[in-house]
Each structure stands twice: as C-alpha cells, then as structure tokens.
Tab-separated table of C-alpha atoms in Angstrom:
chain	number	residue	atom	x	y	z
A	588	MET	CA	238.931	139.395	168.111
A	589	ASP	CA	237.798	142.416	167.994
A	590	MET	CA	234.167	143.946	169.071
A	591	GLN	CA	232.376	142.547	166.163
A	592	GLN	CA	233.939	138.919	166.024
A	593	TRP	CA	232.391	139.184	170.196
A	594	ARG	CA	229.246	139.754	169.060
A	595	GLU	CA	229.351	136.645	166.816
A	596	CYS	CA	230.454	135.186	167.918
A	597	LEU	CA	228.046	135.742	171.208
A	598	LEU	CA	225.329	135.604	169.106
A	599	ALA	CA	225.328	131.941	169.193
A	600	GLY	CA	224.259	131.407	171.597
A	601	GLN	CA	220.580	131.431	173.112
A	602	TRP	CA	220.223	134.015	175.591
A	603	PHE	CA	222.300	136.746	174.838
A	604	SER	CA	219.944	136.395	170.850
A	605	HIS	CA	216.957	136.535	172.439
A	606	VAL	CA	217.295	139.653	174.460
A	607	PRO	CA	216.694	142.516	172.719
A	608	ALA	CA	219.332	144.675	170.237
A	609	SER	CA	219.279	147.828	172.731
A	610	LEU	CA	220.920	145.403	175.724
A	611	GLN	CA	223.405	143.609	173.691
A	612	ASP	CA	224.453	146.799	172.165
A	613	SER	CA	224.685	147.758	176.785
A	614	LEU	CA	226.537	144.663	177.550
A	615	LEU	CA	229.068	145.199	174.736
A	616	ASP	CA	229.377	148.465	175.337
A	617	ASN	CA	230.480	148.425	179.430
A	618	ALA	CA	231.946	145.159	178.495
A	619	ARG	CA	236.150	144.866	179.361
A	620	LEU	CA	237.735	142.043	177.647
A	621	ARG	CA	239.643	139.473	180.466
A	622	ARG	CA	242.882	137.101	179.184
A	623	LEU	CA	243.052	134.442	181.535
A	624	ALA	CA	246.328	132.254	181.515
A	625	PRO	CA	245.901	127.928	181.972
A	626	GLY	CA	244.844	127.669	186.068
A	627	GLN	CA	244.592	131.105	186.746
A	628	TYR	CA	241.633	132.138	189.139
A	629	LEU	CA	238.889	134.551	187.742
A	630	PHE	CA	237.187	134.317	191.881
A	631	ARG	CA	237.239	131.919	194.756
A	632	ARG	CA	234.011	131.175	196.319
A	633	GLY	CA	233.790	134.439	198.465
A	634	ASP	CA	234.736	136.198	196.870
A	635	PRO	CA	232.377	139.622	196.174
A	636	PRO	CA	230.362	140.093	192.741
A	637	CYS	CA	232.337	141.235	190.137
A	638	GLY	CA	229.286	141.145	186.900
A	639	LEU	CA	228.854	138.548	184.144
A	640	TYR	CA	231.287	137.522	182.581
A	641	ALA	CA	230.905	135.759	179.037
A	642	VAL	CA	232.860	132.685	177.206
A	643	VAL	CA	234.428	133.905	173.825
A	644	GLU	CA	237.237	131.391	173.506
A	645	GLY	CA	238.095	128.835	176.042
A	646	VAL	CA	236.260	127.138	179.395
A	647	VAL	CA	236.356	128.471	182.079
A	648	ARG	CA	235.687	125.056	185.262
A	649	VAL	CA	233.110	126.329	187.389
A	650	GLY	CA	233.239	124.178	191.773
A	651	ALA	CA	234.555	124.334	194.816
A	652	VAL	CA	237.322	122.409	196.446
A	653	SER	CA	236.613	121.392	200.511
A	654	GLU	CA	238.820	121.835	202.567
A	655	GLN	CA	239.908	118.129	202.916
A	656	GLY	CA	240.810	118.611	199.228
A	657	LYS	CA	237.399	116.784	197.543
A	658	GLU	CA	236.749	118.014	194.551
A	659	ALA	CA	233.386	119.169	192.943
A	660	LEU	CA	232.946	119.863	189.401
A	661	LEU	CA	229.795	121.587	188.643
A	662	SER	CA	230.342	123.018	185.141
A	663	LEU	CA	232.689	123.385	182.294
A	664	MET	CA	232.079	126.670	180.779
A	665	GLU	CA	232.262	127.106	177.093
A	666	ALA	CA	232.363	129.699	174.053
A	667	PRO	CA	228.788	131.419	174.161
A	668	HIS	CA	227.555	131.010	177.662
A	669	TRP	CA	226.987	133.946	180.194
A	670	PHE	CA	228.028	133.099	184.042
A	671	GLY	CA	227.986	135.115	187.364
A	672	GLU	CA	224.720	136.398	187.461
A	673	ILE	CA	223.706	135.544	190.750
A	674	CYS	CA	225.605	137.807	192.463
A	675	LEU	CA	223.938	140.127	190.870
A	676	PHE	CA	220.568	139.664	192.776
A	677	ASP	CA	221.104	139.145	195.266
A	678	GLY	CA	224.830	141.293	195.837
A	679	GLN	CA	226.464	138.293	198.023
A	680	PRO	CA	229.544	137.246	197.728
A	681	ARG	CA	230.995	134.146	195.273
A	682	THR	CA	228.866	131.376	195.859
A	683	HIS	CA	232.003	128.811	193.854
A	684	ASP	CA	235.521	128.851	192.510
A	685	ALA	CA	235.837	129.744	188.998
A	686	CYS	CA	239.221	128.882	186.959
A	687	ALA	CA	240.183	128.834	182.912
A	688	GLU	CA	241.222	125.205	182.170
A	689	GLY	CA	242.827	126.184	179.541
A	690	ALA	CA	244.102	130.243	177.764
A	691	CYS	CA	240.631	131.889	178.527
A	692	THR	CA	239.161	135.295	176.527
A	693	LEU	CA	236.364	136.739	178.652
A	694	LEU	CA	234.060	139.192	178.097
A	695	GLN	CA	233.587	141.048	181.998
A	696	VAL	CA	230.782	143.312	182.287
A	697	PRO	CA	231.634	144.818	185.838
A	698	GLN	CA	228.661	145.070	188.171
A	699	ALA	CA	228.354	148.483	189.225
A	700	SER	CA	227.522	149.112	185.115
A	701	LEU	CA	224.717	146.297	184.961
A	702	VAL	CA	223.272	147.816	188.176
A	703	ARG	CA	222.970	150.949	186.855
A	704	LEU	CA	222.022	150.193	183.481
A	705	LEU	CA	218.836	148.327	185.602
A	706	ASP	CA	217.949	151.468	186.980
A	707	GLU	CA	217.639	153.154	184.680
A	708	GLN	CA	216.294	150.314	182.279
A	709	PRO	CA	214.170	147.910	184.402
A	710	VAL	CA	212.377	146.319	181.608
A	711	TYR	CA	216.111	144.344	180.867
A	712	TRP	CA	215.655	142.709	184.471
A	713	ARG	CA	213.491	139.894	182.575
A	714	GLN	CA	216.307	138.860	180.945
A	715	PHE	CA	219.019	138.176	183.533
A	716	ALA	CA	215.907	135.733	185.398
A	717	LEU	CA	215.775	134.380	182.658
A	718	LEU	CA	219.756	133.751	181.823
A	719	MET	CA	219.499	132.420	186.000
A	720	SER	CA	216.219	130.181	185.514
A	721	HIS	CA	218.409	128.326	182.569
A	722	LYS	CA	221.010	127.114	184.822
A	723	LEU	CA	218.440	126.585	188.137
A	724	ARG	CA	215.797	124.389	185.445
A	725	LEU	CA	219.654	122.527	184.455
A	726	ALA	CA	220.288	122.422	188.857
A	727	PHE	CA	217.327	120.624	189.097
A	728	ILE	CA	217.157	118.225	185.832
A	729	ASN	CA	220.869	116.636	187.324
A	730	LEU	CA	219.257	117.508	191.327
A	731	GLU	CA	216.324	114.446	190.313
A	732	GLN	CA	218.818	112.370	188.113
A	733	LEU	CA	221.639	111.970	191.046
A	734	SER	CA	218.541	110.337	193.218
A	735	LEU	CA	216.537	108.762	190.631
A	736	MET	CA	218.919	107.257	187.894
A	737	PRO	CA	221.407	104.636	187.211
A	738	ALA	CA	225.196	105.210	186.850
A	739	PRO	CA	225.284	104.693	182.936
A	740	ALA	CA	221.727	106.872	182.660
A	741	ARG	CA	223.275	109.464	184.153
A	742	VAL	CA	226.812	109.033	181.966
A	743	ALA	CA	224.304	109.585	179.213
A	744	ASN	CA	222.084	112.379	179.487
A	745	ARG	CA	225.364	114.745	180.495
A	746	LEU	CA	227.788	113.260	177.904
A	747	LEU	CA	224.226	114.426	175.574
A	748	ALA	CA	224.190	117.636	177.394
A	749	ILE	CA	226.912	119.202	177.335
A	750	ALA	CA	226.750	118.343	172.828
A	751	ALA	CA	224.652	120.427	173.428
A	752	GLY	CA	226.174	123.313	175.761
A	753	TYR	CA	223.249	122.860	178.059
A	754	GLY	CA	220.537	124.456	176.271
A	755	GLU	CA	222.732	127.244	175.160
A	756	VAL	CA	223.622	126.847	171.301
A	757	ALA	CA	221.516	125.022	168.375
A	758	GLN	CA	223.773	122.372	166.865
A	759	SER	CA	224.339	119.622	169.137
A	760	ARG	CA	228.745	118.764	168.561
A	761	ARG	CA	229.830	115.431	168.666
A	762	LEU	CA	233.338	115.550	169.637
A	763	LEU	CA	233.228	116.557	172.784
A	764	GLN	CA	236.825	117.571	174.480
A	765	LEU	CA	236.009	116.347	178.225
A	766	PRO	CA	238.283	114.195	179.840
A	767	GLN	CA	236.845	111.277	181.720
A	768	GLU	CA	238.024	112.165	185.204
A	769	GLN	CA	236.475	115.384	185.015
A	770	LEU	CA	233.536	113.889	183.906
A	771	ALA	CA	233.352	111.452	186.781
A	772	LEU	CA	233.143	114.885	188.605
A	773	MET	CA	230.655	116.727	187.160
A	774	LEU	CA	228.456	113.576	188.106
A	775	SER	CA	230.192	112.667	191.654
A	776	LEU	CA	230.650	109.132	190.486
A	777	SER	CA	234.007	107.408	190.480
A	778	ARG	CA	237.283	107.833	187.888
A	779	GLN	CA	236.976	103.703	187.395
A	780	THR	CA	232.618	103.667	187.376
A	781	THR	CA	232.852	106.452	184.982
A	782	ASN	CA	236.009	104.629	182.850
A	783	GLN	CA	233.805	101.343	182.484
A	784	ILE	CA	230.738	102.614	181.712
A	785	LEU	CA	232.393	105.018	178.990
A	786	LYS	CA	234.494	101.721	178.475
A	787	ASP	CA	230.667	99.780	177.552
A	788	LEU	CA	229.308	101.929	175.040
A	789	GLN	CA	232.611	102.506	173.290
A	790	HIS	CA	232.272	98.708	172.576
A	791	GLN	CA	228.724	99.026	171.334
A	792	GLY	CA	230.041	101.080	168.982
A	793	ILE	CA	227.730	104.478	170.874
A	794	LEU	CA	231.367	106.002	171.652
A	795	ARG	CA	234.624	106.480	170.453
A	796	LEU	CA	237.067	107.479	172.641
A	797	SER	CA	240.720	108.650	173.099
A	798	TYR	CA	243.175	110.923	175.006
A	799	GLY	CA	241.133	114.444	176.729
A	800	GLU	CA	238.179	113.325	173.685
A	801	ILE	CA	234.755	111.489	173.820
A	802	GLU	CA	233.198	111.310	170.279
A	803	ILE	CA	229.737	110.510	169.936
A	804	LEU	CA	228.993	107.644	167.477
A	805	ASP	CA	224.880	106.967	167.865
A	806	PRO	CA	223.506	110.133	169.815
A	807	GLU	CA	220.146	108.023	169.019
A	808	ARG	CA	221.696	104.860	170.795
A	809	LEU	CA	222.673	106.948	173.525
A	810	ARG	CA	219.538	109.401	173.673
A	811	VAL	CA	218.200	105.776	174.519
A	812	LEU	CA	219.892	105.357	177.417
A	813	ALA	CA	219.844	108.307	179.100
A	814	ASN	CA	215.416	107.583	179.517
A	815	SER	CA	216.764	103.886	180.637
A	816	VAL	CA	215.749	104.136	184.377
C-alpha cells in the first residue's frame, strides 16, 4: 500500500472519515509504517505511551494475561480501526497488551507528534475524545450484557458487533475470521459453552461454522436472539 491506499482504507472507518480533512492530513503526514510478524507485540501493559495506531492490514489482539496464565481478550482490532488514544489523554502507561494475530501492517502516529499537533490545534481534542468515548460506550454495553444477559444472547450480540466492526464500518459482513476459542475469551465463557451455543445456532440455520470461521446466514434471527433476556 502507498499513502493514498492507506487513506482510502482508513476513510472506510466512521471516525477517520468524519474528522476534518486537515486533521486527516496531519495524521497521515506524521504517520510511520509498522509491520509486525505473527505473535509480535506492538506494546505491553505498563509500557510508556507511544502514540496512536491505525490498522491497515491484518488483526491486532488486545488483552492481558494474569500471573496465573489466564487470558482476557478484550478485542481484535482490524482495519480501519484506530486505537491507543487513552495514553494521549492521561500520559499513563499502556493498560493492556497488543500483539499481531497474524502478519499485520499499521500506521503509528508518535506521541510527541500528537502532543505537538494538539498544542498547535487544540480544537482537535474533541475528535480524539469522540474516538475514546465510542470505545467507552461499547465497554459499558459489554459490562451490562455480562451482568444481565444469558450466554446465548451475549454470543449473538458479540457476533453482530464484530460483523458491524463495532460501529466503525458502514457495511456489515457475514463471514467472520473468528476461532471459537477467541469468541469464548472475549465473552468470559468456557470454550465448551460457546461451542454448544454456536452448534445450536448452526442447527437452527442461523450460522455456518467452519475451521476458524463463523458465517452469519440469518442476521435477522440473530438480532432477535441478541435482544432476548
């Protein structure tokens, strides 16, 4: 990809496409290309702030692992998602690990470049606040679902959210590159429970399961399940 292709990729995202063109230009002008090998870490929990990132190819896995080896998988970041903005606001260390799920290409806007840009154009702070508030809204929704919804409804909601790029893309997709183990980790469910729910949905003709993939065959029926309590 060249710079124009990166721009076209990122313009498919709701956040980048709605910021002023001057901010788009500034972000791309200051961006550095980062390529990660499968399993390579972009940053780890506790690392100092290193800027803002945009995924242009591949998938970045965001989560954490406890001292006992238990993993919490928060999200799988795909193009055209931007992430890493929390440290821009508070200057504190990274809250979670981020590593490449496979070969991955990102754009990095360094922390110093962002701070300088915002010192010169403080009006842009609102755009970054919108980026962070969207994720905060999603986090609150996920907490509510964890407390109130039965497991099948939580599975349905998460599949629909992933298909819609968590609200970042205009056109939902039906084929998800999503191993069942990763879905279970994101929902704090056992792999056995998640597998059984997915098999039931496949039996009903709502999903089609294959190795590492989940295809949504009937999104309307999946939405009905997502709204059940």
